[in-house]
Amino acid sequence: MEHSLHMILAGLILGVVLVVFTLGKSPFFRVDRAGAAIIGAIAMVGTGVLSSDKATAAVDYKTIIILFSMMILVANLKLAGFFEFVGNNLLRMVSSKNSLLFAIILVSGVLSAFVINDIVCLLFTPIVLLLCQKIDCNPVPHLLGVAMASNVGSAATLLGNPQNILVGSLSGMPFLSYFITAAPVAILGLFCTFIVIAFYYRKELHGGWKKSQQIPVNAHMYLIVKSLLILAFILVMYLFGYDLALVASLGAAVSLMTRRVEPNKVYASVDFNLLVIFIGLFIIVAGVEESGLVSYIFDQFSFTKVNDLGVFAIITVGLSNLVSNVPAVLLIRFLIPDTEIEIWWKALALFSTLAGNLTIAGSIANLIVVEIAKRNHVYVTARDYFCIGFPLTLLVTFIGYLWLTFIR
């Protein structure tokens, strides 16, 4: 009886939290995603579904350390004017709206492969809006390029987005092994992103501008070079098998050793909400698992393990859009078969990331782009996003499925 009660409580808590995650806020109270994660975690412990000791043990502190450390590093790049510097170089290198779209997709995708895509969108979106204002063009296709390329590009590595960092931490999968598998899909995906957007917005992307256009920038080259060298150090050490949490935290510590930057400015750029969301989700999902609800659902539908990559892709894409990709990873990991474990972890990271392009609420990166645009009186509707995102997600996910099937 107590076991059944705990399953009901865990299901209710998870359901309410997922509603808030889907809508972005509570329909009744002023509670955002971070607040829902906090309340849900406390409710799991307070109702007795999960003990406080097990709640503490459920938090994957390595993932939190990696996220925090990378945010510190990117904050330094932001303060150094790195993203404005990149924007100016884009204007110098291209002279048509079509080529600007390609450059934006390439930059957003490549940066998102090595820096968390949510942060890339947060810092790069205002630059893209400014670029579009300077050359007097419709910013919507370029904003779609930022969001969608950040999702596709981030799929290439285990550093590109929160769910991939989580997969890397949970699976212990080597960085290089995943990169070799996922990079070809991400590269093809970026080209597909350009082709789909360029075709759909072919009228808006016709024409060019004079190359004299520039945006104001005060780039601190010393700080930019230092931050990029630290990022390179982290990647190299990770490739050589060192613990990512250790080298990322070391890199963050070195970046904080400066006489040029006020520490509070760095901390102000850290997305503490995202860290809180992760901690809360770890505890909530642990409560659902502890209650027996996950096992019960899987037993009822007779798919405790999924042995078909196509079915696995459909489940991952669907659930990632239903409950968001991070909770989806935490839940779908229980479906991973006991054989060829690494290929299934790769599939989970790849498909849960590509799923972010299906709808406007498919990933936090999309919402960041849309909200920043809205504050600047540029509106990207769910229809605008879906018209591009639906065919793009089907196409790139299918490419990923074919590639994983081929190398399996």
Tab-separated table of C-alpha atoms in Angstrom:
chain	number	residue	atom	x	y	z
A	1	MET	CA	0.000	0.000	0.000
A	2	GLU	CA	2.797	2.410	0.964
A	3	HIS	CA	4.661	1.465	-2.198
A	4	SER	CA	1.591	2.321	-4.332
A	5	LEU	CA	1.132	5.621	-2.481
A	6	HIS	CA	4.742	6.571	-3.157
A	7	MET	CA	4.272	5.784	-6.868
A	8	ILE	CA	1.186	8.021	-7.013
A	9	LEU	CA	2.950	10.863	-5.174
A	10	ALA	CA	6.061	10.563	-7.353
A	11	GLY	CA	3.927	10.574	-10.503
A	12	LEU	CA	1.985	13.650	-9.380
A	13	ILE	CA	5.144	15.559	-8.446
A	14	LEU	CA	6.838	14.659	-11.741
A	15	GLY	CA	3.702	15.539	-13.720
A	16	VAL	CA	3.340	18.990	-12.142
A	17	VAL	CA	7.038	19.752	-12.638
A	18	LEU	CA	6.869	18.705	-16.301
A	19	VAL	CA	3.834	20.938	-16.901
A	20	VAL	CA	5.810	23.913	-15.602
A	21	PHE	CA	8.824	22.885	-17.705
A	22	THR	CA	6.666	22.649	-20.823
A	23	LEU	CA	4.876	25.972	-20.297
A	24	GLY	CA	7.941	27.754	-18.928
A	25	LYS	CA	6.044	28.842	-15.819
A	26	SER	CA	3.204	27.771	-13.546
A	27	PRO	CA	-0.284	28.610	-14.852
A	28	PHE	CA	-1.376	29.506	-11.288
A	29	PHE	CA	1.641	30.841	-9.384
A	30	ARG	CA	4.753	32.830	-10.197
A	31	VAL	CA	6.919	29.733	-10.346
A	32	ASP	CA	9.470	29.253	-13.131
A	33	ARG	CA	11.408	26.122	-14.144
A	34	ALA	CA	14.023	26.569	-11.426
A	35	GLY	CA	11.317	27.077	-8.805
A	36	ALA	CA	9.474	23.974	-9.993
A	37	ALA	CA	12.693	21.939	-9.733
A	38	ILE	CA	13.273	23.160	-6.165
A	39	ILE	CA	9.666	22.570	-5.063
A	40	GLY	CA	9.545	19.155	-6.748
A	41	ALA	CA	12.803	18.022	-5.097
A	42	ILE	CA	11.631	19.177	-1.671
A	43	ALA	CA	8.258	17.471	-2.210
A	44	MET	CA	9.982	14.161	-3.033
A	45	VAL	CA	11.826	14.251	0.298
A	46	GLY	CA	9.016	15.858	2.309
A	47	THR	CA	6.428	13.239	1.311
A	48	GLY	CA	8.786	10.390	2.183
A	49	VAL	CA	9.197	9.137	-1.384
A	50	LEU	CA	12.954	9.681	-1.112
A	51	SER	CA	15.108	9.910	2.005
A	52	SER	CA	17.349	12.946	2.466
A	53	ASP	CA	20.451	10.748	2.242
A	54	LYS	CA	19.329	9.249	-1.060
A	55	ALA	CA	18.393	12.715	-2.353
A	56	THR	CA	21.905	13.942	-1.601
A	57	ALA	CA	23.438	10.875	-3.246
A	58	ALA	CA	21.220	11.314	-6.338
A	59	VAL	CA	22.857	14.591	-7.359
A	60	ASP	CA	25.619	14.065	-9.933
A	61	TYR	CA	28.001	16.710	-8.636
A	62	LYS	CA	30.464	16.177	-11.486
A	63	THR	CA	27.857	17.386	-13.965
A	64	ILE	CA	27.169	20.482	-11.829
A	65	ILE	CA	30.900	21.237	-11.553
A	66	ILE	CA	31.377	20.909	-15.323
A	67	LEU	CA	28.413	23.184	-16.102
A	68	PHE	CA	29.524	25.819	-13.581
A	69	SER	CA	33.144	25.757	-14.762
A	70	MET	CA	32.195	26.151	-18.439
A	71	MET	CA	29.890	29.038	-17.544
A	72	ILE	CA	32.787	30.801	-15.782
A	73	LEU	CA	34.932	30.385	-18.880
A	74	VAL	CA	32.265	31.642	-21.291
A	75	ALA	CA	31.545	34.598	-18.978
A	76	ASN	CA	35.150	35.688	-19.506
A	77	LEU	CA	34.717	35.445	-23.275
A	78	LYS	CA	31.575	37.553	-23.015
A	79	LEU	CA	33.257	40.259	-20.935
A	80	ALA	CA	36.209	40.279	-23.348
A	81	GLY	CA	33.896	41.183	-26.248
A	82	PHE	CA	34.523	37.899	-28.052
A	83	PHE	CA	31.013	37.591	-29.511
A	84	GLU	CA	30.972	41.186	-30.815
A	85	PHE	CA	34.409	40.540	-32.305
A	86	VAL	CA	33.033	37.470	-34.095
A	87	GLY	CA	30.048	39.488	-35.351
A	88	ASN	CA	32.258	42.164	-36.877
A	89	ASN	CA	34.374	39.564	-38.617
A	90	LEU	CA	31.231	38.011	-40.068
A	91	LEU	CA	30.298	41.366	-41.602
A	92	ARG	CA	33.757	41.695	-43.105
A	93	MET	CA	33.774	38.203	-44.575
A	94	VAL	CA	30.323	38.066	-46.200
A	95	SER	CA	28.356	40.462	-48.368
A	96	SER	CA	24.946	38.831	-48.915
A	97	LYS	CA	22.071	37.846	-46.637
A	98	ASN	CA	22.325	34.251	-47.791
A	99	SER	CA	26.033	34.017	-47.004
A	100	LEU	CA	25.428	35.731	-43.646
A	101	LEU	CA	22.902	33.010	-42.775
A	102	PHE	CA	25.463	30.338	-43.657
A	103	ALA	CA	28.139	32.073	-41.563
A	104	ILE	CA	25.785	32.447	-38.578
A	105	ILE	CA	24.828	28.759	-38.769
A	106	LEU	CA	28.496	27.746	-39.004
A	107	VAL	CA	29.607	29.959	-36.085
A	108	SER	CA	26.666	29.006	-33.867
A	109	GLY	CA	27.116	25.306	-34.636
A	110	VAL	CA	30.890	25.215	-34.109
A	111	LEU	CA	30.809	27.288	-30.911
A	112	SER	CA	27.980	25.136	-29.524
A	113	ALA	CA	30.036	21.995	-30.059
A	114	PHE	CA	32.588	23.144	-27.487
A	115	VAL	CA	30.646	25.581	-25.311
A	116	ILE	CA	27.173	24.934	-23.870
A	117	ASN	CA	24.658	25.840	-26.599
A	118	ASP	CA	22.310	27.665	-24.212
A	119	ILE	CA	25.099	30.105	-23.387
A	120	VAL	CA	26.046	30.537	-27.057
A	121	CYS	CA	22.428	31.473	-27.823
A	122	LEU	CA	22.301	33.815	-24.829
A	123	LEU	CA	25.374	35.744	-25.971
A	124	PHE	CA	25.210	35.401	-29.765
A	125	THR	CA	21.515	36.244	-30.322
A	126	PRO	CA	21.863	39.969	-29.452
A	127	ILE	CA	24.803	40.176	-31.877
A	128	VAL	CA	22.756	38.600	-34.680
A	129	LEU	CA	19.892	41.028	-34.002
A	130	LEU	CA	22.350	43.913	-34.203
A	131	LEU	CA	23.860	42.560	-37.427
A	132	CYS	CA	20.414	42.269	-39.037
A	133	GLN	CA	19.540	45.801	-37.934
A	134	LYS	CA	22.767	47.129	-39.460
A	135	ILE	CA	22.106	45.553	-42.866
A	136	ASP	CA	18.319	46.080	-42.717
A	137	CYS	CA	17.129	42.499	-43.219
A	138	ASN	CA	14.490	40.226	-41.705
A	139	PRO	CA	16.136	38.748	-38.575
A	140	VAL	CA	13.777	35.743	-38.251
A	141	PRO	CA	15.636	33.313	-40.570
A	142	HIS	CA	18.957	34.261	-38.986
A	143	LEU	CA	17.548	33.775	-35.477
A	144	LEU	CA	16.214	30.370	-36.514
A	145	GLY	CA	19.710	29.662	-37.783
A	146	VAL	CA	21.221	30.477	-34.379
A	147	ALA	CA	18.783	28.289	-32.438
A	148	MET	CA	18.717	25.299	-34.770
A	149	ALA	CA	22.439	25.292	-35.524
A	150	SER	CA	23.204	25.501	-31.804
A	151	ASN	CA	21.160	22.334	-31.256
A	152	VAL	CA	22.671	20.466	-34.197
A	153	GLY	CA	26.241	21.624	-33.520
A	154	SER	CA	26.028	20.796	-29.830
A	155	ALA	CA	25.205	17.198	-30.742
A	156	ALA	CA	28.795	16.744	-31.937
A	157	THR	CA	30.424	16.571	-28.488
A	158	LEU	CA	29.767	15.713	-24.856
A	159	LEU	CA	30.390	19.378	-23.965
A	160	GLY	CA	27.834	20.926	-26.297
A	161	ASN	CA	24.713	20.986	-24.142
A	162	PRO	CA	23.486	20.061	-20.641
A	163	GLN	CA	21.999	16.700	-21.615
A	164	ASN	CA	25.191	15.583	-23.381
A	165	ILE	CA	27.275	16.596	-20.364
A	166	LEU	CA	24.861	14.504	-18.313
A	167	VAL	CA	25.175	11.536	-20.700
A	168	GLY	CA	28.960	11.786	-20.574
A	169	SER	CA	28.910	11.843	-16.783
A	170	LEU	CA	26.428	8.966	-16.404
A	171	SER	CA	27.944	6.707	-19.069
A	172	GLY	CA	31.656	7.389	-18.618
A	173	MET	CA	31.900	7.382	-22.416
A	174	PRO	CA	35.214	8.679	-23.886
A	175	PHE	CA	34.960	12.149	-25.436
A	176	LEU	CA	36.773	11.153	-28.629
A	177	SER	CA	34.693	8.005	-29.136
A	178	TYR	CA	31.460	9.996	-29.069
A	179	PHE	CA	32.901	12.830	-31.188
A	180	ILE	CA	33.999	10.461	-33.974
A	181	THR	CA	30.482	9.005	-34.069
A	182	ALA	CA	28.443	12.199	-33.740
A	183	ALA	CA	30.537	14.783	-35.642
A	184	PRO	CA	29.621	13.543	-39.172
A	185	VAL	CA	25.920	13.740	-38.311
A	186	ALA	CA	26.333	17.237	-36.848
A	187	ILE	CA	28.281	18.488	-39.888
A	188	LEU	CA	25.674	17.171	-42.316
A	189	GLY	CA	22.993	18.547	-40.001
A	190	LEU	CA	24.427	22.075	-40.203
A	191	PHE	CA	24.352	21.945	-44.012
A	192	CYS	CA	20.765	20.652	-43.856
A	193	THR	CA	19.868	23.513	-41.508
A	194	PHE	CA	21.173	26.056	-44.019
A	195	ILE	CA	19.463	24.403	-46.989
A	196	VAL	CA	16.038	24.178	-45.293
A	197	ILE	CA	16.071	27.757	-43.932
A	198	ALA	CA	17.538	29.240	-47.135
A	199	PHE	CA	14.885	27.516	-49.263
A	200	TYR	CA	11.957	28.500	-47.049
A	201	TYR	CA	13.116	32.157	-46.743
A	202	ARG	CA	14.614	32.489	-50.229
A	203	LYS	CA	12.810	35.789	-50.908
A	204	GLU	CA	13.861	37.425	-47.615
A	205	LEU	CA	17.466	36.291	-48.091
A	206	HIS	CA	17.894	37.807	-51.546
A	207	GLY	CA	20.364	40.702	-51.859
A	208	GLY	CA	23.396	42.087	-50.062
A	209	TRP	CA	24.911	45.224	-48.462
A	210	LYS	CA	28.029	47.366	-48.340
A	211	LYS	CA	30.892	45.868	-46.336
A	212	SER	CA	31.508	49.160	-44.494
A	213	GLN	CA	28.843	48.220	-41.920
A	214	GLN	CA	30.305	47.477	-38.468
A	215	ILE	CA	29.042	47.086	-34.908
A	216	PRO	CA	30.676	48.815	-31.935
A	217	VAL	CA	33.074	46.527	-30.094
A	218	ASN	CA	35.689	46.915	-27.369
A	219	ALA	CA	37.532	43.606	-27.627
A	220	HIS	CA	40.173	42.715	-25.020
A	221	MET	CA	42.411	40.442	-27.071
A	222	TYR	CA	44.523	39.326	-24.105
A	223	LEU	CA	41.449	38.032	-22.259
A	224	ILE	CA	40.033	36.438	-25.428
A	225	VAL	CA	43.273	34.589	-26.171
A	226	LYS	CA	43.665	33.517	-22.532
A	227	SER	CA	40.092	32.147	-22.380
A	228	LEU	CA	40.446	30.291	-25.701
A	229	LEU	CA	43.753	28.749	-24.588
A	230	ILE	CA	42.123	27.555	-21.365
A	231	LEU	CA	39.255	26.050	-23.372
A	232	ALA	CA	41.788	24.294	-25.629
A	233	PHE	CA	43.603	22.995	-22.543
A	234	ILE	CA	40.356	21.530	-21.167
A	235	LEU	CA	39.575	19.783	-24.457
A	236	VAL	CA	43.098	18.369	-24.844
A	237	MET	CA	43.212	17.056	-21.267
A	238	TYR	CA	39.761	15.521	-21.710
A	239	LEU	CA	40.924	13.827	-24.910
A	240	PHE	CA	43.900	12.369	-23.029
A	241	GLY	CA	41.538	10.752	-20.551
A	242	TYR	CA	41.623	13.178	-17.623
A	243	ASP	CA	38.458	13.695	-15.594
A	244	LEU	CA	36.433	16.486	-17.260
A	245	ALA	CA	35.163	17.836	-13.930
A	246	LEU	CA	38.751	18.166	-12.713
A	247	VAL	CA	40.214	19.869	-15.793
A	248	ALA	CA	37.147	22.117	-16.307
A	249	SER	CA	37.274	23.328	-12.694
A	250	LEU	CA	41.030	23.875	-13.021
A	251	GLY	CA	40.425	25.913	-16.168
A	252	ALA	CA	37.745	27.989	-14.425
A	253	ALA	CA	40.108	28.606	-11.485
A	254	VAL	CA	42.865	29.836	-13.808
A	255	SER	CA	40.437	32.120	-15.660
A	256	LEU	CA	39.457	33.729	-12.338
A	257	MET	CA	43.106	34.583	-11.616
A	258	THR	CA	43.130	38.011	-13.238
A	259	ARG	CA	43.775	41.653	-12.468
A	260	ARG	CA	41.604	42.854	-15.371
A	261	VAL	CA	38.099	41.552	-14.633
A	262	GLU	CA	35.851	42.282	-11.658
A	263	PRO	CA	34.825	38.848	-10.239
A	264	ASN	CA	31.202	39.919	-9.647
A	265	LYS	CA	30.832	40.610	-13.375
A	266	VAL	CA	31.856	37.025	-14.080
A	267	TYR	CA	29.473	35.578	-11.491
A	268	ALA	CA	26.618	37.721	-12.854
A	269	SER	CA	26.931	35.884	-16.177
A	270	VAL	CA	26.634	32.433	-14.614
A	271	ASP	CA	23.211	30.833	-15.176
A	272	PHE	CA	22.568	29.671	-11.612
A	273	ASN	CA	18.959	28.869	-12.569
A	274	LEU	CA	20.203	26.113	-14.883
A	275	LEU	CA	22.369	24.646	-12.111
A	276	VAL	CA	19.413	24.636	-9.710
A	277	ILE	CA	17.228	22.980	-12.358
A	278	PHE	CA	19.764	20.176	-12.741
A	279	ILE	CA	20.073	19.560	-9.010
A	280	GLY	CA	16.289	19.479	-8.620
A	281	LEU	CA	15.830	17.130	-11.582
A	282	PHE	CA	18.407	14.680	-10.250
A	283	ILE	CA	16.426	14.405	-7.020
A	284	ILE	CA	13.003	14.278	-8.703
A	285	VAL	CA	13.985	11.520	-11.127
A	286	ALA	CA	15.675	9.595	-8.294
A	287	GLY	CA	12.378	9.807	-6.381
A	288	VAL	CA	10.441	8.470	-9.366
A	289	GLU	CA	12.913	5.608	-9.710
A	290	GLU	CA	12.885	4.865	-5.955
A	291	SER	CA	9.077	4.762	-5.891
A	292	GLY	CA	9.036	1.981	-8.491
A	293	LEU	CA	6.984	4.053	-10.948
A	294	VAL	CA	9.498	3.721	-13.789
A	295	SER	CA	9.668	-0.062	-13.462
A	296	TYR	CA	5.873	-0.284	-13.232
A	297	ILE	CA	5.301	1.753	-16.424
A	298	PHE	CA	7.918	-0.165	-18.393
A	299	ASP	CA	6.463	-3.487	-17.226
A	300	GLN	CA	2.941	-2.452	-18.270
A	301	PHE	CA	3.987	-1.569	-21.796
A	302	SER	CA	6.420	-4.491	-22.109
A	303	PHE	CA	9.383	-2.446	-23.349
A	304	THR	CA	11.734	-2.565	-20.391
A	305	LYS	CA	14.544	-2.607	-22.951
A	306	VAL	CA	14.420	-1.326	-26.526
A	307	ASN	CA	16.520	-3.221	-29.060
A	308	ASP	CA	15.574	-1.305	-32.206
A	309	LEU	CA	17.377	2.001	-32.929
A	310	GLY	CA	14.430	3.329	-34.903
A	311	VAL	CA	12.001	2.797	-32.014
A	312	PHE	CA	14.583	4.213	-29.607
A	313	ALA	CA	14.926	7.339	-31.791
A	314	ILE	CA	11.148	7.865	-31.914
A	315	ILE	CA	10.803	7.459	-28.134
A	316	THR	CA	13.729	9.809	-27.480
A	317	VAL	CA	12.547	12.543	-29.866
A	318	GLY	CA	8.961	12.292	-28.624
A	319	LEU	CA	9.757	12.288	-24.914
A	320	SER	CA	12.377	15.028	-25.309
A	321	ASN	CA	9.712	17.323	-26.721
A	322	LEU	CA	7.106	16.210	-24.203
A	323	VAL	CA	9.150	16.670	-21.032
A	324	SER	CA	12.319	18.499	-22.269
A	325	ASN	CA	15.588	16.805	-23.127
A	326	VAL	CA	17.300	16.722	-19.712
A	327	PRO	CA	14.397	14.951	-17.912
A	328	ALA	CA	14.049	12.704	-20.978
A	329	VAL	CA	17.681	11.579	-20.682
A	330	LEU	CA	17.217	10.848	-16.995
A	331	LEU	CA	14.171	8.683	-17.774
A	332	ILE	CA	15.192	7.008	-21.049
A	333	ARG	CA	18.502	5.762	-19.606
A	334	PHE	CA	16.449	2.978	-17.979
A	335	LEU	CA	15.533	1.694	-21.471
A	336	ILE	CA	19.150	1.181	-22.548
A	337	PRO	CA	19.849	-2.510	-23.283
A	338	ASP	CA	22.596	-4.419	-21.510
A	339	THR	CA	24.463	-5.173	-24.756
A	340	GLU	CA	26.335	-2.646	-26.972
A	341	ILE	CA	25.797	-0.120	-24.204
A	342	GLU	CA	28.040	2.570	-25.707
A	343	ILE	CA	26.121	2.787	-29.005
A	344	TRP	CA	22.863	3.274	-27.080
A	345	TRP	CA	24.340	6.057	-24.946
A	346	LYS	CA	25.567	7.698	-28.160
A	347	ALA	CA	22.094	7.368	-29.647
A	348	LEU	CA	20.524	8.884	-26.531
A	349	ALA	CA	22.852	11.915	-26.616
A	350	LEU	CA	22.434	12.399	-30.366
A	351	PHE	CA	18.662	11.932	-30.679
A	352	SER	CA	17.764	13.888	-27.514
A	353	THR	CA	19.775	16.833	-28.855
A	354	LEU	CA	18.436	16.709	-32.421
A	355	ALA	CA	14.930	16.508	-30.922
A	356	GLY	CA	15.390	20.086	-29.728
A	357	ASN	CA	14.666	21.402	-33.232
A	358	LEU	CA	11.210	19.849	-33.552
A	359	THR	CA	9.273	22.569	-31.710
A	360	ILE	CA	9.958	25.984	-30.253
A	361	ALA	CA	9.796	24.492	-26.737
A	362	GLY	CA	12.011	21.562	-27.686
A	363	SER	CA	15.097	23.001	-26.026
A	364	ILE	CA	15.978	25.825	-23.676
A	365	ALA	CA	18.288	27.226	-26.381
A	366	ASN	CA	15.249	27.864	-28.619
A	367	LEU	CA	13.395	29.646	-25.832
A	368	ILE	CA	16.438	31.814	-25.076
A	369	VAL	CA	16.613	32.993	-28.701
A	370	VAL	CA	12.874	33.658	-28.878
A	371	GLU	CA	12.747	35.552	-25.571
A	372	ILE	CA	15.739	37.767	-26.407
A	373	ALA	CA	14.215	38.522	-29.814
A	374	LYS	CA	10.879	39.366	-28.185
A	375	ARG	CA	12.551	41.889	-25.860
A	376	ASN	CA	13.900	43.549	-29.006
A	377	HIS	CA	10.437	43.599	-30.647
A	378	VAL	CA	11.245	40.746	-33.036
A	379	TYR	CA	8.737	37.906	-32.872
A	380	VAL	CA	9.482	34.301	-33.786
A	381	THR	CA	6.229	32.354	-33.605
A	382	ALA	CA	5.729	28.658	-32.917
A	383	ARG	CA	4.544	28.337	-36.532
A	384	ASP	CA	7.721	30.009	-37.857
A	385	TYR	CA	9.777	27.543	-35.888
A	386	PHE	CA	7.745	24.426	-36.674
A	387	CYS	CA	7.744	25.049	-40.447
A	388	ILE	CA	11.539	24.724	-40.404
A	389	GLY	CA	12.022	22.531	-37.342
A	390	PHE	CA	9.689	19.692	-38.314
A	391	PRO	CA	11.276	18.748	-41.668
A	392	LEU	CA	14.772	19.493	-40.328
A	393	THR	CA	14.353	17.245	-37.281
A	394	LEU	CA	12.978	14.375	-39.375
A	395	LEU	CA	15.787	14.718	-41.913
A	396	VAL	CA	18.734	14.991	-39.504
A	397	THR	CA	17.353	12.354	-37.108
A	398	PHE	CA	16.992	9.970	-40.047
A	399	ILE	CA	20.583	10.706	-41.077
A	400	GLY	CA	21.663	9.979	-37.484
A	401	TYR	CA	19.689	6.727	-37.477
A	402	LEU	CA	21.263	5.575	-40.753
A	403	TRP	CA	24.759	6.460	-39.546
A	404	LEU	CA	24.392	4.679	-36.190
A	405	THR	CA	22.919	1.634	-37.929
A	406	PHE	CA	25.849	1.603	-40.374
A	407	ILE	CA	28.603	1.784	-37.720
A	408	ARG	CA	26.854	-0.449	-35.169
